[in-house]
Amino acid sequence: MGLSCGNPFLMDSLAQGETVLDLGCGGGFDVFIAARKVGSPGKVIGVDMTPDMISLARKNAVTFFTQTGLSNVDIRLGEIEHLPVADNSVDVVISNCVINLSTDKPRVWREIARVLKPGGRVAVSDIALLKPLPDVLRSSVEAYVGCIAGAVLLEETTRMMQDSGFTNIETLSHSNYIDTLSQGSDPLYQMIIEGLPTGVSLGDYVTSATISGNQPGL
């Protein structure tokens, strides 16, 4: 259904009738949670750059309609740096462990600001850095695929959001997610941990974070 590094709904409660956009929707897990919350008067747009994930999400949307009777899901192929969404058309943007993978994060935040209505909100879960990564991790393919090497410092995310016009910016760190990964048996993360300098842990460098902000109102 998609990758996850937290719960973007922790930072925001969705209301009936709202239009929600999910960046990097994968198979649609968060899309369908949001669709239940906004109900039939609302709409949820899921965007993903991977055709296979788009096909899976659209297939899942058929099952979702059969189970709930809700036809308020719209799955679109596109990049989060070039969103296939109109200006000022979305109430809430959510994303779960996706923005860290973008090579042009400032543009992503500008795109989020573009599609949000005045007073709109963004609520994101993502991997963030507590301090700069050692070179061995920054150049590691495994660390990039594992959403580590592409992450940036929390204060850098705050700066990019401010530059894009966001206000009321809040960030919360959740170290327990990284602790769980480090203690698990996932071979990808075991390779990442083996690349760390002696005497340090993954949690010394990275954290799961929930990030929120607002577009200024009219």
PDB file of C-alpha atoms in Angstrom:
ATOM      1  CA  MET A   1       0.000   0.000   0.000  1.00  0.00           C
ATOM      2  CA  GLY A   2       2.951   2.359   0.501  1.00  0.00           C
ATOM      3  CA  LEU A   3       5.771   3.292   2.850  1.00  0.00           C
ATOM      4  CA  SER A   4       5.146   4.944   6.202  1.00  0.00           C
ATOM      5  CA  CYS A   5       7.258   6.687   8.812  1.00  0.00           C
ATOM      6  CA  GLY A   6       4.499   8.088  10.981  1.00  0.00           C
ATOM      7  CA  ASN A   7       0.957   9.380  11.009  1.00  0.00           C
ATOM      8  CA  PRO A   8       0.265  12.718   9.257  1.00  0.00           C
ATOM      9  CA  PHE A   9      -3.228  12.735  10.777  1.00  0.00           C
ATOM     10  CA  LEU A  10      -1.682  13.329  14.219  1.00  0.00           C
ATOM     11  CA  MET A  11      -1.120  16.974  13.255  1.00  0.00           C
ATOM     12  CA  ASP A  12      -4.475  17.683  11.687  1.00  0.00           C
ATOM     13  CA  SER A  13      -8.097  16.647  11.926  1.00  0.00           C
ATOM     14  CA  LEU A  14      -9.956  16.499   8.631  1.00  0.00           C
ATOM     15  CA  ALA A  15     -13.483  17.823   8.301  1.00  0.00           C
ATOM     16  CA  GLN A  16     -16.429  16.671   6.219  1.00  0.00           C
ATOM     17  CA  GLY A  17     -16.439  18.286   2.787  1.00  0.00           C
ATOM     18  CA  GLU A  18     -12.744  19.169   2.626  1.00  0.00           C
ATOM     19  CA  THR A  19     -10.491  18.509  -0.366  1.00  0.00           C
ATOM     20  CA  VAL A  20      -7.318  16.632   0.595  1.00  0.00           C
ATOM     21  CA  LEU A  21      -4.171  15.959  -1.449  1.00  0.00           C
ATOM     22  CA  ASP A  22      -1.831  13.060  -0.610  1.00  0.00           C
ATOM     23  CA  LEU A  23       1.707  13.405  -2.001  1.00  0.00           C
ATOM     24  CA  GLY A  24       3.231  10.078  -3.016  1.00  0.00           C
ATOM     25  CA  CYS A  25       0.068   8.132  -2.280  1.00  0.00           C
ATOM     26  CA  GLY A  26       1.458   4.680  -3.132  1.00  0.00           C
ATOM     27  CA  GLY A  27      -1.322   2.092  -3.035  1.00  0.00           C
ATOM     28  CA  GLY A  28      -3.636   4.557  -1.307  1.00  0.00           C
ATOM     29  CA  PHE A  29      -3.479   3.678   2.403  1.00  0.00           C
ATOM     30  CA  ASP A  30      -3.673   7.278   3.685  1.00  0.00           C
ATOM     31  CA  VAL A  31      -5.964   8.297   0.812  1.00  0.00           C
ATOM     32  CA  PHE A  32      -8.665   5.907   1.991  1.00  0.00           C
ATOM     33  CA  ILE A  33      -8.318   6.993   5.625  1.00  0.00           C
ATOM     34  CA  ALA A  34      -8.764  10.607   4.527  1.00  0.00           C
ATOM     35  CA  ALA A  35     -11.666   9.721   2.223  1.00  0.00           C
ATOM     36  CA  ARG A  36     -13.638   8.309   5.145  1.00  0.00           C
ATOM     37  CA  LYS A  37     -12.973  11.450   7.186  1.00  0.00           C
ATOM     38  CA  VAL A  38     -14.071  13.977   4.519  1.00  0.00           C
ATOM     39  CA  GLY A  39     -17.065  11.879   3.449  1.00  0.00           C
ATOM     40  CA  SER A  40     -19.105  12.116   0.270  1.00  0.00           C
ATOM     41  CA  PRO A  41     -19.129  15.966   0.238  1.00  0.00           C
ATOM     42  CA  GLY A  42     -15.309  15.945   0.220  1.00  0.00           C
ATOM     43  CA  LYS A  43     -12.616  14.721  -2.136  1.00  0.00           C
ATOM     44  CA  VAL A  44      -9.191  13.114  -1.802  1.00  0.00           C
ATOM     45  CA  ILE A  45      -6.590  13.370  -4.564  1.00  0.00           C
ATOM     46  CA  GLY A  46      -3.693  10.933  -4.513  1.00  0.00           C
ATOM     47  CA  VAL A  47      -0.598  11.698  -6.597  1.00  0.00           C
ATOM     48  CA  ASP A  48       2.215   9.234  -7.294  1.00  0.00           C
ATOM     49  CA  MET A  49       4.968   9.146  -9.915  1.00  0.00           C
ATOM     50  CA  THR A  50       5.005   5.352 -10.266  1.00  0.00           C
ATOM     51  CA  PRO A  51       2.588   3.871 -12.824  1.00  0.00           C
ATOM     52  CA  ASP A  52       2.466   0.529 -10.980  1.00  0.00           C
ATOM     53  CA  MET A  53       1.425   2.286  -7.759  1.00  0.00           C
ATOM     54  CA  ILE A  54      -1.195   4.303  -9.637  1.00  0.00           C
ATOM     55  CA  SER A  55      -2.658   1.080 -11.038  1.00  0.00           C
ATOM     56  CA  LEU A  56      -2.691  -0.479  -7.565  1.00  0.00           C
ATOM     57  CA  ALA A  57      -4.296   2.596  -5.964  1.00  0.00           C
ATOM     58  CA  ARG A  58      -7.007   2.744  -8.634  1.00  0.00           C
ATOM     59  CA  LYS A  59      -7.714  -0.966  -8.162  1.00  0.00           C
ATOM     60  CA  ASN A  60      -7.919  -0.411  -4.408  1.00  0.00           C
ATOM     61  CA  ALA A  61     -10.259   2.546  -4.985  1.00  0.00           C
ATOM     62  CA  VAL A  62     -12.750   0.197  -6.657  1.00  0.00           C
ATOM     63  CA  THR A  63     -12.648  -2.076  -3.604  1.00  0.00           C
ATOM     64  CA  PHE A  64     -12.983   0.973  -1.334  1.00  0.00           C
ATOM     65  CA  PHE A  65     -16.122   2.075  -3.209  1.00  0.00           C
ATOM     66  CA  THR A  66     -17.611  -1.418  -2.943  1.00  0.00           C
ATOM     67  CA  GLN A  67     -17.021  -1.455   0.803  1.00  0.00           C
ATOM     68  CA  THR A  68     -18.042   2.122   1.655  1.00  0.00           C
ATOM     69  CA  GLY A  69     -20.123   3.495  -1.223  1.00  0.00           C
ATOM     70  CA  LEU A  70     -17.750   6.486  -1.330  1.00  0.00           C
ATOM     71  CA  SER A  71     -16.601   7.645  -4.775  1.00  0.00           C
ATOM     72  CA  ASN A  72     -14.595  10.620  -3.524  1.00  0.00           C
ATOM     73  CA  VAL A  73     -11.104   9.391  -4.498  1.00  0.00           C
ATOM     74  CA  ASP A  74      -9.137  10.680  -7.502  1.00  0.00           C
ATOM     75  CA  ILE A  75      -5.769   9.015  -8.238  1.00  0.00           C
ATOM     76  CA  ARG A  76      -3.401  10.961 -10.537  1.00  0.00           C
ATOM     77  CA  LEU A  77      -0.011  10.173 -12.084  1.00  0.00           C
ATOM     78  CA  GLY A  78       2.470  12.967 -11.455  1.00  0.00           C
ATOM     79  CA  GLU A  79       5.528  14.245  -9.630  1.00  0.00           C
ATOM     80  CA  ILE A  80       5.374  16.097  -6.346  1.00  0.00           C
ATOM     81  CA  GLU A  81       7.665  18.759  -7.842  1.00  0.00           C
ATOM     82  CA  HIS A  82       5.106  19.332 -10.616  1.00  0.00           C
ATOM     83  CA  LEU A  83       1.718  18.571  -9.072  1.00  0.00           C
ATOM     84  CA  PRO A  84      -1.159  17.877 -11.503  1.00  0.00           C
ATOM     85  CA  VAL A  85      -3.442  19.984  -9.309  1.00  0.00           C
ATOM     86  CA  ALA A  86      -4.956  23.442  -9.845  1.00  0.00           C
ATOM     87  CA  ASP A  87      -3.914  26.541  -7.899  1.00  0.00           C
ATOM     88  CA  ASN A  88      -5.766  27.294  -4.659  1.00  0.00           C
ATOM     89  CA  SER A  89      -7.893  24.146  -4.894  1.00  0.00           C
ATOM     90  CA  VAL A  90      -6.962  22.053  -1.839  1.00  0.00           C
ATOM     91  CA  ASP A  91      -7.820  22.459   1.850  1.00  0.00           C
ATOM     92  CA  VAL A  92      -5.243  20.048   3.263  1.00  0.00           C
ATOM     93  CA  VAL A  93      -2.026  18.466   1.946  1.00  0.00           C
ATOM     94  CA  ILE A  94      -0.753  15.289   3.601  1.00  0.00           C
ATOM     95  CA  SER A  95       2.288  13.128   2.895  1.00  0.00           C
ATOM     96  CA  ASN A  96       3.876  10.097   4.525  1.00  0.00           C
ATOM     97  CA  CYS A  97       7.619   9.454   4.125  1.00  0.00           C
ATOM     98  CA  VAL A  98       7.892  10.876   0.593  1.00  0.00           C
ATOM     99  CA  ILE A  99       9.315  14.423   0.559  1.00  0.00           C
ATOM    100  CA  ASN A 100      12.702  13.158   1.792  1.00  0.00           C
ATOM    101  CA  LEU A 101      13.081  11.336  -1.551  1.00  0.00           C
ATOM    102  CA  SER A 102      12.758  14.512  -3.637  1.00  0.00           C
ATOM    103  CA  THR A 103      15.919  16.062  -5.047  1.00  0.00           C
ATOM    104  CA  ASP A 104      14.235  19.483  -5.184  1.00  0.00           C
ATOM    105  CA  LYS A 105      12.542  19.929  -1.823  1.00  0.00           C
ATOM    106  CA  PRO A 106      12.182  23.746  -2.050  1.00  0.00           C
ATOM    107  CA  ARG A 107      10.111  23.269  -5.206  1.00  0.00           C
ATOM    108  CA  VAL A 108       7.948  20.667  -3.461  1.00  0.00           C
ATOM    109  CA  TRP A 109       7.110  23.149  -0.699  1.00  0.00           C
ATOM    110  CA  ARG A 110       6.371  25.867  -3.286  1.00  0.00           C
ATOM    111  CA  GLU A 111       4.045  23.441  -5.092  1.00  0.00           C
ATOM    112  CA  ILE A 112       2.271  22.634  -1.825  1.00  0.00           C
ATOM    113  CA  ALA A 113       1.813  26.359  -1.208  1.00  0.00           C
ATOM    114  CA  ARG A 114       0.520  26.845  -4.772  1.00  0.00           C
ATOM    115  CA  VAL A 115      -2.246  24.249  -4.594  1.00  0.00           C
ATOM    116  CA  LEU A 116      -3.465  25.148  -1.089  1.00  0.00           C
ATOM    117  CA  LYS A 117      -6.353  27.514  -0.641  1.00  0.00           C
ATOM    118  CA  PRO A 118      -5.783  30.623   1.497  1.00  0.00           C
ATOM    119  CA  GLY A 119      -5.809  29.361   5.072  1.00  0.00           C
ATOM    120  CA  GLY A 120      -5.129  25.791   3.918  1.00  0.00           C
ATOM    121  CA  ARG A 121      -3.038  23.343   5.927  1.00  0.00           C
ATOM    122  CA  VAL A 122      -0.223  20.883   5.403  1.00  0.00           C
ATOM    123  CA  ALA A 123       0.451  17.887   7.678  1.00  0.00           C
ATOM    124  CA  VAL A 124       3.436  15.690   6.817  1.00  0.00           C
ATOM    125  CA  SER A 125       5.195  12.706   8.361  1.00  0.00           C
ATOM    126  CA  ASP A 126       8.766  12.307   7.176  1.00  0.00           C
ATOM    127  CA  ILE A 127      12.290  11.309   8.122  1.00  0.00           C
ATOM    128  CA  ALA A 128      14.406  14.242   9.325  1.00  0.00           C
ATOM    129  CA  LEU A 129      18.016  14.673  10.396  1.00  0.00           C
ATOM    130  CA  LEU A 130      19.053  15.603  13.912  1.00  0.00           C
ATOM    131  CA  LYS A 131      22.575  16.299  12.681  1.00  0.00           C
ATOM    132  CA  PRO A 132      24.421  15.897   9.348  1.00  0.00           C
ATOM    133  CA  LEU A 133      24.948  12.315   8.210  1.00  0.00           C
ATOM    134  CA  PRO A 134      28.448  10.835   7.917  1.00  0.00           C
ATOM    135  CA  ASP A 135      29.708  10.656   4.319  1.00  0.00           C
ATOM    136  CA  VAL A 136      29.325   6.875   4.205  1.00  0.00           C
ATOM    137  CA  LEU A 137      25.553   7.219   4.703  1.00  0.00           C
ATOM    138  CA  ARG A 138      25.056  10.250   2.476  1.00  0.00           C
ATOM    139  CA  SER A 139      26.494   8.278  -0.467  1.00  0.00           C
ATOM    140  CA  SER A 140      24.741   4.991   0.375  1.00  0.00           C
ATOM    141  CA  VAL A 141      22.114   3.711  -2.065  1.00  0.00           C
ATOM    142  CA  GLU A 142      20.571   1.645   0.728  1.00  0.00           C
ATOM    143  CA  ALA A 143      20.305   4.715   2.950  1.00  0.00           C
ATOM    144  CA  TYR A 144      18.583   6.658   0.151  1.00  0.00           C
ATOM    145  CA  VAL A 145      16.091   3.867  -0.565  1.00  0.00           C
ATOM    146  CA  GLY A 146      15.517   3.603   3.186  1.00  0.00           C
ATOM    147  CA  CYS A 147      14.527   7.296   3.296  1.00  0.00           C
ATOM    148  CA  ILE A 148      17.656   8.271   5.263  1.00  0.00           C
ATOM    149  CA  ALA A 149      20.197   9.770   2.830  1.00  0.00           C
ATOM    150  CA  GLY A 150      17.678  12.154   1.258  1.00  0.00           C
ATOM    151  CA  ALA A 151      16.489  13.613   4.561  1.00  0.00           C
ATOM    152  CA  VAL A 152      17.374  17.138   5.709  1.00  0.00           C
ATOM    153  CA  LEU A 153      17.652  18.850   9.079  1.00  0.00           C
ATOM    154  CA  LEU A 154      14.364  19.840  10.702  1.00  0.00           C
ATOM    155  CA  GLU A 155      15.426  23.489  10.737  1.00  0.00           C
ATOM    156  CA  GLU A 156      16.081  23.315   6.988  1.00  0.00           C
ATOM    157  CA  THR A 157      12.526  22.086   6.421  1.00  0.00           C
ATOM    158  CA  THR A 158      11.240  24.955   8.562  1.00  0.00           C
ATOM    159  CA  ARG A 159      13.261  27.428   6.475  1.00  0.00           C
ATOM    160  CA  MET A 160      11.924  26.017   3.183  1.00  0.00           C
ATOM    161  CA  MET A 161       8.369  26.273   4.505  1.00  0.00           C
ATOM    162  CA  GLN A 162       8.910  29.852   5.625  1.00  0.00           C
ATOM    163  CA  ASP A 163      10.372  30.740   2.227  1.00  0.00           C
ATOM    164  CA  SER A 164       7.212  29.304   0.644  1.00  0.00           C
ATOM    165  CA  GLY A 165       4.995  31.516   2.800  1.00  0.00           C
ATOM    166  CA  PHE A 166       3.834  29.064   5.463  1.00  0.00           C
ATOM    167  CA  THR A 167       2.943  30.237   8.966  1.00  0.00           C
ATOM    168  CA  ASN A 168       2.190  28.460  12.269  1.00  0.00           C
ATOM    169  CA  ILE A 169       4.906  25.903  11.479  1.00  0.00           C
ATOM    170  CA  GLU A 170       5.232  23.093  14.005  1.00  0.00           C
ATOM    171  CA  THR A 171       7.600  20.113  14.075  1.00  0.00           C
ATOM    172  CA  LEU A 172       7.487  17.137  16.430  1.00  0.00           C
ATOM    173  CA  SER A 173      10.171  14.456  16.644  1.00  0.00           C
ATOM    174  CA  HIS A 174       9.286  10.791  17.272  1.00  0.00           C
ATOM    175  CA  SER A 175      12.473   8.846  18.028  1.00  0.00           C
ATOM    176  CA  ASN A 176      10.615   5.607  18.818  1.00  0.00           C
ATOM    177  CA  TYR A 177      10.072   4.943  15.096  1.00  0.00           C
ATOM    178  CA  ILE A 178      13.829   4.912  14.413  1.00  0.00           C
ATOM    179  CA  ASP A 179      14.456   2.809  17.511  1.00  0.00           C
ATOM    180  CA  THR A 180      11.964   0.227  16.210  1.00  0.00           C
ATOM    181  CA  LEU A 181      13.664   0.125  12.799  1.00  0.00           C
ATOM    182  CA  SER A 182      17.087  -0.254  14.378  1.00  0.00           C
ATOM    183  CA  GLN A 183      15.956  -3.172  16.508  1.00  0.00           C
ATOM    184  CA  GLY A 184      14.105  -4.948  13.701  1.00  0.00           C
ATOM    185  CA  SER A 185      15.283  -7.536  11.205  1.00  0.00           C
ATOM    186  CA  ASP A 186      14.710  -5.586   7.965  1.00  0.00           C
ATOM    187  CA  PRO A 187      17.823  -6.412   5.867  1.00  0.00           C
ATOM    188  CA  LEU A 188      17.866  -2.951   4.268  1.00  0.00           C
ATOM    189  CA  TYR A 189      18.096  -1.187   7.612  1.00  0.00           C
ATOM    190  CA  GLN A 190      20.612  -3.705   8.914  1.00  0.00           C
ATOM    191  CA  MET A 191      22.865  -2.752   5.964  1.00  0.00           C
ATOM    192  CA  ILE A 192      22.384   0.930   6.802  1.00  0.00           C
ATOM    193  CA  ILE A 193      23.235   0.366  10.471  1.00  0.00           C
ATOM    194  CA  GLU A 194      26.346  -1.634   9.541  1.00  0.00           C
ATOM    195  CA  GLY A 195      27.600   1.419   7.648  1.00  0.00           C
ATOM    196  CA  LEU A 196      27.508   3.636  10.743  1.00  0.00           C
ATOM    197  CA  PRO A 197      30.700   4.695  12.515  1.00  0.00           C
ATOM    198  CA  THR A 198      31.583   2.616  15.577  1.00  0.00           C
ATOM    199  CA  GLY A 199      29.834   3.633  18.776  1.00  0.00           C
ATOM    200  CA  VAL A 200      26.875   5.510  17.271  1.00  0.00           C
ATOM    201  CA  SER A 201      23.293   4.519  16.471  1.00  0.00           C
ATOM    202  CA  LEU A 202      20.897   5.451  13.696  1.00  0.00           C
ATOM    203  CA  GLY A 203      18.825   7.394  16.206  1.00  0.00           C
ATOM    204  CA  ASP A 204      21.777   9.696  16.832  1.00  0.00           C
ATOM    205  CA  TYR A 205      21.335  11.067  13.308  1.00  0.00           C
ATOM    206  CA  VAL A 206      17.721  10.656  12.208  1.00  0.00           C
ATOM    207  CA  THR A 207      14.215  10.857  13.572  1.00  0.00           C
ATOM    208  CA  SER A 208      10.653  10.518  12.366  1.00  0.00           C
ATOM    209  CA  ALA A 209       8.953  13.904  12.399  1.00  0.00           C
ATOM    210  CA  THR A 210       5.480  15.294  11.978  1.00  0.00           C
ATOM    211  CA  ILE A 211       5.471  18.706  10.346  1.00  0.00           C
ATOM    212  CA  SER A 212       2.565  21.099   9.901  1.00  0.00           C
ATOM    213  CA  GLY A 213       1.871  24.644   8.763  1.00  0.00           C
ATOM    214  CA  ASN A 214      -0.703  26.992   7.293  1.00  0.00           C
ATOM    215  CA  GLN A 215      -1.081  29.120   4.233  1.00  0.00           C
ATOM    216  CA  PRO A 216      -1.981  32.682   5.256  1.00  0.00           C
ATOM    217  CA  GLY A 217      -5.722  33.288   5.054  1.00  0.00           C
ATOM    218  CA  LEU A 218      -7.493  35.934   3.000  1.00  0.00           C
TER     219      LEU A 218
END
